[in-house]
């Protein structure tokens, strides 16, 4: 691993971006090179979700990162509001030239999203954070729609 650089853009040692959120609860956000890693755990209240959206957009604009990984492996429920916020984060990131990957979705969450009819436009998915990071660092320019993984399909 490399150490932190002065501009925070090299390796896995860049400075940690501070926690986001409010109401006595924080959402950890790490800057790993040119990628922000946002880890959601537990319930994210509406006001916190909106603040998170604003903070991530600001962080992208000021740090010039090229990717955002949102890890939802610690989230049990994604309702229609949180689904919309995640899609809006991806849309805002896209307008600022950053790609967004949603990582760690639990099967029950995927089923709920399908039942609610939420497609999460602009979001690509990965089974875990490691794969999400690989997707972003591999320089992929074409997105994989939410719910589709590469290598699957008919023979």
Tab-separated table of N, CA and C in Angstrom, residues 11-134:
chain	number	residue	atom	x	y	z
A	11	UNK	N	-3.092	5.841	-4.139
A	11	UNK	CA	-3.196	4.627	-3.352
A	11	UNK	C	-4.387	4.583	-2.418
A	12	UNK	N	-4.263	3.704	-1.408
A	12	UNK	CA	-5.333	3.549	-0.439
A	12	UNK	C	-5.030	4.310	0.837
A	13	UNK	N	-4.051	5.208	0.799
A	13	UNK	CA	-3.698	5.929	1.987
A	13	UNK	C	-4.137	7.372	2.037
A	14	UNK	N	-5.025	7.831	1.126
A	14	UNK	CA	-5.404	9.238	1.154
A	14	UNK	C	-6.129	9.593	2.434
A	15	UNK	N	-6.199	10.868	2.713
A	15	UNK	CA	-6.887	11.296	3.917
A	15	UNK	C	-8.322	10.810	3.929
A	16	UNK	N	-8.797	10.530	5.122
A	16	UNK	CA	-10.177	10.090	5.286
A	16	UNK	C	-11.076	11.302	5.187
A	17	UNK	N	-12.079	11.202	4.323
A	17	UNK	CA	-13.095	12.245	4.278
A	17	UNK	C	-13.951	12.063	5.510
A	18	UNK	N	-14.330	13.125	6.136
A	18	UNK	CA	-15.066	13.043	7.390
A	18	UNK	C	-16.429	12.415	7.240
A	19	UNK	N	-17.020	12.052	8.372
A	19	UNK	CA	-18.342	11.450	8.349
A	19	UNK	C	-19.390	12.465	7.920
A	20	UNK	N	-20.424	11.947	7.290
A	20	UNK	CA	-21.530	12.775	6.860
A	20	UNK	C	-22.747	12.437	7.696
A	21	UNK	N	-23.732	13.311	7.667
A	21	UNK	CA	-24.985	13.028	8.358
A	21	UNK	C	-25.157	13.944	9.541
A	22	UNK	N	-26.195	13.696	10.275
A	22	UNK	CA	-26.508	14.529	11.423
A	22	UNK	C	-27.338	13.742	12.404
A	23	UNK	N	-28.015	14.452	13.280
A	23	UNK	CA	-28.901	13.846	14.264
A	23	UNK	C	-28.178	12.819	15.125
A	24	UNK	N	-26.893	13.040	15.442
A	24	UNK	CA	-26.160	12.132	16.303
A	24	UNK	C	-25.700	10.870	15.604
A	25	UNK	N	-25.904	10.752	14.318
A	25	UNK	CA	-25.525	9.578	13.556
A	25	UNK	C	-24.682	10.042	12.387
A	26	UNK	N	-23.634	9.322	12.075
A	26	UNK	CA	-22.780	9.722	10.971
A	26	UNK	C	-22.709	8.606	9.936
A	27	UNK	N	-22.488	8.988	8.711
A	27	UNK	CA	-22.281	8.052	7.620
A	27	UNK	C	-20.812	8.153	7.240
A	28	UNK	N	-20.031	7.089	7.466
A	28	UNK	CA	-18.611	7.169	7.139
A	28	UNK	C	-18.383	7.241	5.637
A	29	UNK	N	-17.513	8.157	5.255
A	29	UNK	CA	-17.144	8.319	3.852
A	29	UNK	C	-15.623	8.375	3.790
A	30	UNK	N	-15.055	7.452	3.030
A	30	UNK	CA	-13.604	7.412	2.861
A	30	UNK	C	-13.263	7.778	1.433
A	31	UNK	N	-12.188	8.500	1.273
A	31	UNK	CA	-11.674	8.760	-0.073
A	31	UNK	C	-10.524	7.801	-0.305
A	32	UNK	N	-10.710	6.925	-1.295
A	32	UNK	CA	-9.696	5.951	-1.647
A	32	UNK	C	-9.222	6.289	-3.058
A	33	UNK	N	-8.171	7.063	-3.154
A	33	UNK	CA	-7.718	7.521	-4.460
A	33	UNK	C	-8.760	8.427	-5.084
A	34	UNK	N	-9.273	8.032	-6.232
A	34	UNK	CA	-10.269	8.828	-6.947
A	34	UNK	C	-11.694	8.345	-6.695
A	35	UNK	N	-11.884	7.574	-5.633
A	35	UNK	CA	-13.199	7.004	-5.350
A	35	UNK	C	-13.616	7.341	-3.927
A	36	UNK	N	-14.896	7.705	-3.764
A	36	UNK	CA	-15.474	7.866	-2.435
A	36	UNK	C	-16.177	6.570	-2.070
A	37	UNK	N	-15.934	6.073	-0.872
A	37	UNK	CA	-16.615	4.889	-0.361
A	37	UNK	C	-17.558	5.341	0.740
A	38	UNK	N	-18.850	5.184	0.500
A	38	UNK	CA	-19.896	5.577	1.442
A	38	UNK	C	-20.494	4.299	2.006
A	39	UNK	N	-20.471	4.152	3.317
A	39	UNK	CA	-20.979	2.946	3.948
A	39	UNK	C	-22.234	3.272	4.746
A	40	UNK	N	-23.362	2.735	4.283
A	40	UNK	CA	-24.631	2.938	4.988
A	40	UNK	C	-24.887	1.745	5.889
A	41	UNK	N	-25.299	2.037	7.115
A	41	UNK	CA	-25.618	0.971	8.057
A	41	UNK	C	-26.873	1.341	8.819
A	42	UNK	N	-27.735	0.352	8.997
A	42	UNK	CA	-28.965	0.586	9.742
A	42	UNK	C	-29.930	1.464	8.972
A	43	UNK	N	-30.802	2.101	9.714
A	43	UNK	CA	-31.830	2.935	9.112
A	43	UNK	C	-31.299	4.335	8.844
A	44	UNK	N	-31.604	4.849	7.678
A	44	UNK	CA	-31.197	6.194	7.293
A	44	UNK	C	-32.453	7.035	7.203
A	45	UNK	N	-32.638	7.929	8.159
A	45	UNK	CA	-33.837	8.756	8.198
A	45	UNK	C	-33.868	9.724	7.020
A	46	UNK	N	-35.062	10.184	6.669
A	46	UNK	CA	-35.254	11.018	5.488
A	46	UNK	C	-34.348	12.243	5.471
A	47	UNK	N	-34.273	12.968	6.561
A	47	UNK	CA	-33.437	14.166	6.611
A	47	UNK	C	-31.971	13.840	6.426
A	48	UNK	N	-31.535	12.722	7.012
A	48	UNK	CA	-30.140	12.299	6.876
A	48	UNK	C	-29.845	11.887	5.440
A	49	UNK	N	-30.804	11.233	4.791
A	49	UNK	CA	-30.610	10.802	3.407
A	49	UNK	C	-30.463	12.014	2.490
A	50	UNK	N	-31.283	13.020	2.705
A	50	UNK	CA	-31.185	14.236	1.897
A	50	UNK	C	-29.864	14.957	2.146
A	51	UNK	N	-29.424	15.015	3.411
A	51	UNK	CA	-28.147	15.644	3.733
A	51	UNK	C	-26.992	14.865	3.118
A	52	UNK	N	-27.088	13.536	3.160
A	52	UNK	CA	-26.062	12.692	2.559
A	52	UNK	C	-25.944	12.984	1.067
A	53	UNK	N	-27.084	13.110	0.390
A	53	UNK	CA	-27.088	13.425	-1.038
A	53	UNK	C	-26.355	14.736	-1.308
A	54	UNK	N	-26.654	15.753	-0.544
A	54	UNK	CA	-26.012	17.063	-0.715
A	54	UNK	C	-24.509	16.976	-0.426
A	55	UNK	N	-24.162	16.302	0.665
A	55	UNK	CA	-22.756	16.206	1.066
A	55	UNK	C	-21.919	15.434	0.046
A	56	UNK	N	-22.468	14.341	-0.488
A	56	UNK	CA	-21.716	13.565	-1.476
A	56	UNK	C	-21.494	14.393	-2.734
A	57	UNK	N	-22.537	15.084	-3.180
A	57	UNK	CA	-22.409	15.928	-4.372
A	57	UNK	C	-21.352	17.007	-4.158
A	58	UNK	N	-21.382	17.651	-2.989
A	58	UNK	CA	-20.371	18.668	-2.678
A	58	UNK	C	-18.975	18.064	-2.653
A	59	UNK	N	-18.843	16.903	-2.036
A	59	UNK	CA	-17.536	16.251	-1.925
A	59	UNK	C	-16.992	15.895	-3.297
A	60	UNK	N	-17.856	15.419	-4.205
A	60	UNK	CA	-17.421	15.096	-5.569
A	60	UNK	C	-16.896	16.352	-6.250
A	61	UNK	N	-17.657	17.431	-6.134
A	61	UNK	CA	-17.278	18.679	-6.799
A	61	UNK	C	-15.958	19.229	-6.276
A	62	UNK	N	-15.722	19.112	-4.983
A	62	UNK	CA	-14.529	19.714	-4.393
A	62	UNK	C	-13.287	18.821	-4.439
A	63	UNK	N	-13.473	17.520	-4.514
A	63	UNK	CA	-12.315	16.625	-4.520
A	63	UNK	C	-12.027	16.053	-5.897
A	64	UNK	N	-12.949	16.249	-6.825
A	64	UNK	CA	-12.800	15.772	-8.201
A	64	UNK	C	-12.617	14.271	-8.284
A	65	UNK	N	-13.288	13.529	-7.418
A	65	UNK	CA	-13.246	12.075	-7.522
A	65	UNK	C	-14.003	11.655	-8.774
A	66	UNK	N	-13.700	10.459	-9.264
A	66	UNK	CA	-14.336	9.977	-10.493
A	66	UNK	C	-15.333	8.856	-10.242
A	67	UNK	N	-15.431	8.409	-8.999
A	67	UNK	CA	-16.356	7.325	-8.695
A	67	UNK	C	-16.848	7.377	-7.268
A	68	UNK	N	-18.032	6.782	-7.063
A	68	UNK	CA	-18.629	6.674	-5.733
A	68	UNK	C	-19.125	5.247	-5.572
A	69	UNK	N	-18.719	4.597	-4.486
A	69	UNK	CA	-19.253	3.286	-4.133
A	69	UNK	C	-20.130	3.486	-2.907
A	70	UNK	N	-21.376	3.080	-3.016
A	70	UNK	CA	-22.294	3.150	-1.882
A	70	UNK	C	-22.529	1.723	-1.411
A	71	UNK	N	-21.991	1.399	-0.243
A	71	UNK	CA	-22.107	0.063	0.334
A	71	UNK	C	-23.362	0.001	1.187
A	72	UNK	N	-24.342	-0.815	0.760
A	72	UNK	CA	-25.582	-0.942	1.519
A	72	UNK	C	-25.710	-2.321	2.172
A	73	UNK	N	-24.579	-3.007	2.349
A	73	UNK	CA	-24.629	-4.343	2.948
A	73	UNK	C	-25.148	-4.306	4.381
A	74	UNK	N	-25.059	-3.162	5.041
A	74	UNK	CA	-25.566	-3.034	6.404
A	74	UNK	C	-26.981	-2.485	6.483
A	75	UNK	N	-27.663	-2.403	5.330
A	75	UNK	CA	-29.017	-1.860	5.284
A	75	UNK	C	-29.998	-3.010	5.102
A	76	UNK	N	-30.965	-3.091	6.008
A	76	UNK	CA	-31.964	-4.155	5.933
A	76	UNK	C	-33.131	-3.805	5.023
A	77	UNK	N	-33.477	-2.516	4.961
A	77	UNK	CA	-34.656	-2.092	4.205
A	77	UNK	C	-34.312	-0.870	3.359
A	78	UNK	N	-34.668	-0.926	2.089
A	78	UNK	CA	-34.581	0.238	1.218
A	78	UNK	C	-36.003	0.537	0.769
A	79	UNK	N	-36.560	1.633	1.275
A	79	UNK	CA	-37.911	2.007	0.875
A	79	UNK	C	-37.860	2.871	-0.376
A	80	UNK	N	-39.026	3.284	-0.848
A	80	UNK	CA	-39.070	4.054	-2.093
A	80	UNK	C	-38.334	5.380	-1.960
A	81	UNK	N	-38.379	6.008	-0.784
A	81	UNK	CA	-37.677	7.276	-0.588
A	81	UNK	C	-36.170	7.084	-0.693
A	82	UNK	N	-35.633	6.102	0.032
A	82	UNK	CA	-34.187	5.870	-0.014
A	82	UNK	C	-33.763	5.432	-1.411
A	83	UNK	N	-34.583	4.627	-2.078
A	83	UNK	CA	-34.286	4.240	-3.449
A	83	UNK	C	-34.181	5.449	-4.361
A	84	UNK	N	-35.111	6.395	-4.184
A	84	UNK	CA	-35.080	7.627	-4.987
A	84	UNK	C	-33.833	8.439	-4.668
A	85	UNK	N	-33.472	8.545	-3.381
A	85	UNK	CA	-32.275	9.299	-2.989
A	85	UNK	C	-31.021	8.662	-3.596
A	86	UNK	N	-30.931	7.339	-3.577
A	86	UNK	CA	-29.768	6.666	-4.164
A	86	UNK	C	-29.679	6.961	-5.666
A	87	UNK	N	-30.829	6.912	-6.350
A	87	UNK	CA	-30.849	7.222	-7.785
A	87	UNK	C	-30.456	8.677	-8.031
A	88	UNK	N	-30.905	9.585	-7.161
A	88	UNK	CA	-30.559	11.002	-7.311
A	88	UNK	C	-29.088	11.255	-7.027
A	89	UNK	N	-28.511	10.529	-6.077
A	89	UNK	CA	-27.068	10.645	-5.822
A	89	UNK	C	-26.311	10.243	-7.083
A	90	UNK	N	-26.718	9.132	-7.703
A	90	UNK	CA	-26.060	8.667	-8.925
A	90	UNK	C	-26.221	9.684	-10.052
A	91	UNK	N	-27.414	10.276	-10.172
A	91	UNK	CA	-27.651	11.267	-11.228
A	91	UNK	C	-26.779	12.503	-11.008
A	92	UNK	N	-26.709	12.987	-9.776
A	92	UNK	CA	-25.880	14.148	-9.464
A	92	UNK	C	-24.408	13.855	-9.695
A	93	UNK	N	-23.978	12.662	-9.282
A	93	UNK	CA	-22.586	12.272	-9.495
A	93	UNK	C	-22.278	12.215	-10.986
A	94	UNK	N	-23.212	11.670	-11.763
A	94	UNK	CA	-23.015	11.572	-13.204
A	94	UNK	C	-22.861	12.936	-13.858
A	95	UNK	N	-23.636	13.904	-13.393
A	95	UNK	CA	-23.517	15.255	-13.935
A	95	UNK	C	-22.174	15.884	-13.589
A	96	UNK	N	-21.551	15.385	-12.520
A	96	UNK	CA	-20.236	15.881	-12.112
A	96	UNK	C	-19.116	14.943	-12.576
A	97	UNK	N	-19.430	14.101	-13.565
A	97	UNK	CA	-18.468	13.192	-14.199
A	97	UNK	C	-17.943	12.102	-13.276
A	98	UNK	N	-18.759	11.669	-12.317
A	98	UNK	CA	-18.385	10.553	-11.454
A	98	UNK	C	-19.400	9.432	-11.640
A	99	UNK	N	-18.920	8.209	-11.634
A	99	UNK	CA	-19.791	7.043	-11.772
A	99	UNK	C	-20.112	6.489	-10.397
A	100	UNK	N	-21.296	5.915	-10.246
A	100	UNK	CA	-21.746	5.399	-8.952
A	100	UNK	C	-22.062	3.919	-9.068
A	101	UNK	N	-21.587	3.151	-8.083
A	101	UNK	CA	-21.884	1.725	-8.010
A	101	UNK	C	-22.464	1.437	-6.632
A	102	UNK	N	-23.584	0.735	-6.615
A	102	UNK	CA	-24.239	0.314	-5.383
A	102	UNK	C	-23.753	-1.092	-5.068
A	103	UNK	N	-23.173	-1.280	-3.888
A	103	UNK	CA	-22.559	-2.565	-3.548
A	103	UNK	C	-23.237	-3.207	-2.337
A	104	UNK	N	-23.241	-4.535	-2.321
A	104	UNK	CA	-23.657	-5.278	-1.147
A	104	UNK	C	-25.152	-5.370	-0.917
A	105	UNK	N	-25.933	-5.296	-1.978
A	105	UNK	CA	-27.381	-5.366	-1.801
A	105	UNK	C	-27.783	-6.764	-1.341
A	106	UNK	N	-28.570	-6.823	-0.285
A	106	UNK	CA	-29.062	-8.096	0.213
A	106	UNK	C	-30.203	-8.584	-0.681
A	107	UNK	N	-30.383	-9.897	-0.776
A	107	UNK	CA	-31.465	-10.433	-1.614
A	107	UNK	C	-32.850	-9.875	-1.246
A	108	UNK	N	-33.120	-9.726	0.036
A	108	UNK	CA	-34.425	-9.202	0.456
A	108	UNK	C	-34.616	-7.765	-0.014
A	109	UNK	N	-33.548	-6.990	-0.021
A	109	UNK	CA	-33.625	-5.608	-0.493
A	109	UNK	C	-33.893	-5.596	-1.999
A	110	UNK	N	-33.219	-6.461	-2.747
A	110	UNK	CA	-33.442	-6.541	-4.191
A	110	UNK	C	-34.897	-6.910	-4.484
A	111	UNK	N	-35.435	-7.864	-3.751
A	111	UNK	CA	-36.827	-8.282	-3.950
A	111	UNK	C	-37.768	-7.127	-3.653
A	112	UNK	N	-37.506	-6.405	-2.576
A	112	UNK	CA	-38.346	-5.257	-2.220
A	112	UNK	C	-38.312	-4.191	-3.302
A	113	UNK	N	-37.134	-3.891	-3.826
A	113	UNK	CA	-37.017	-2.883	-4.883
A	113	UNK	C	-37.808	-3.290	-6.120
A	114	UNK	N	-37.748	-4.577	-6.473
A	114	UNK	CA	-38.501	-5.068	-7.626
A	114	UNK	C	-40.007	-4.945	-7.352
A	115	UNK	N	-40.422	-5.332	-6.144
A	115	UNK	CA	-41.841	-5.244	-5.797
A	115	UNK	C	-42.342	-3.804	-5.814
A	116	UNK	N	-41.478	-2.855	-5.439
A	116	UNK	CA	-41.857	-1.440	-5.457
A	116	UNK	C	-41.773	-0.842	-6.863
A	117	UNK	N	-41.196	-1.584	-7.793
A	117	UNK	CA	-41.053	-1.086	-9.157
A	117	UNK	C	-39.931	-0.079	-9.311
A	118	UNK	N	-38.961	-0.084	-8.393
A	118	UNK	CA	-37.836	0.856	-8.457
A	118	UNK	C	-36.709	0.257	-9.289
A	119	UNK	N	-36.291	0.968	-10.315
A	119	UNK	CA	-35.238	0.473	-11.195
A	119	UNK	C	-33.876	1.095	-10.901
A	120	UNK	N	-33.833	2.148	-10.098
A	120	UNK	CA	-32.592	2.828	-9.731
A	120	UNK	C	-31.775	3.225	-10.956
A	121	UNK	N	-32.331	4.080	-11.807
A	121	UNK	CA	-31.605	4.496	-13.013
A	121	UNK	C	-30.296	5.195	-12.664
A	122	UNK	N	-29.270	4.932	-13.460
A	122	UNK	CA	-27.970	5.546	-13.266
A	122	UNK	C	-27.082	4.815	-12.281
A	123	UNK	N	-27.637	3.810	-11.615
A	123	UNK	CA	-26.851	3.044	-10.650
A	123	UNK	C	-26.470	1.699	-11.238
A	124	UNK	N	-25.201	1.374	-11.121
A	124	UNK	CA	-24.750	0.025	-11.428
A	124	UNK	C	-24.644	-0.705	-10.106
A	125	UNK	N	-24.683	-2.012	-10.151
A	125	UNK	CA	-24.606	-2.777	-8.913
A	125	UNK	C	-23.426	-3.734	-8.950
A	126	UNK	N	-22.956	-4.055	-7.752
A	126	UNK	CA	-21.904	-5.049	-7.582
A	126	UNK	C	-22.245	-5.854	-6.337
A	127	UNK	N	-21.816	-7.102	-6.320
A	127	UNK	CA	-22.141	-7.950	-5.175
A	127	UNK	C	-21.460	-7.491	-3.893
A	128	UNK	N	-20.274	-6.905	-4.021
A	128	UNK	CA	-19.563	-6.447	-2.831
A	128	UNK	C	-18.695	-5.232	-3.177
A	129	UNK	N	-18.117	-4.635	-2.150
A	129	UNK	CA	-17.311	-3.422	-2.333
A	129	UNK	C	-16.097	-3.695	-3.209
A	130	UNK	N	-15.474	-4.840	-3.031
A	130	UNK	CA	-14.288	-5.163	-3.826
A	130	UNK	C	-14.610	-5.144	-5.317
A	131	UNK	N	-15.717	-5.764	-5.704
A	131	UNK	CA	-16.104	-5.776	-7.118
A	131	UNK	C	-16.500	-4.385	-7.591
A	132	UNK	N	-17.131	-3.608	-6.735
A	132	UNK	CA	-17.511	-2.240	-7.093
A	132	UNK	C	-16.264	-1.407	-7.371
A	133	UNK	N	-15.262	-1.536	-6.519
A	133	UNK	CA	-14.011	-0.804	-6.715
A	133	UNK	C	-13.343	-1.227	-8.021
A	134	UNK	N	-13.370	-2.528	-8.317
A	134	UNK	CA	-12.790	-3.023	-9.569
A	134	UNK	C	-13.515	-2.428	-10.771
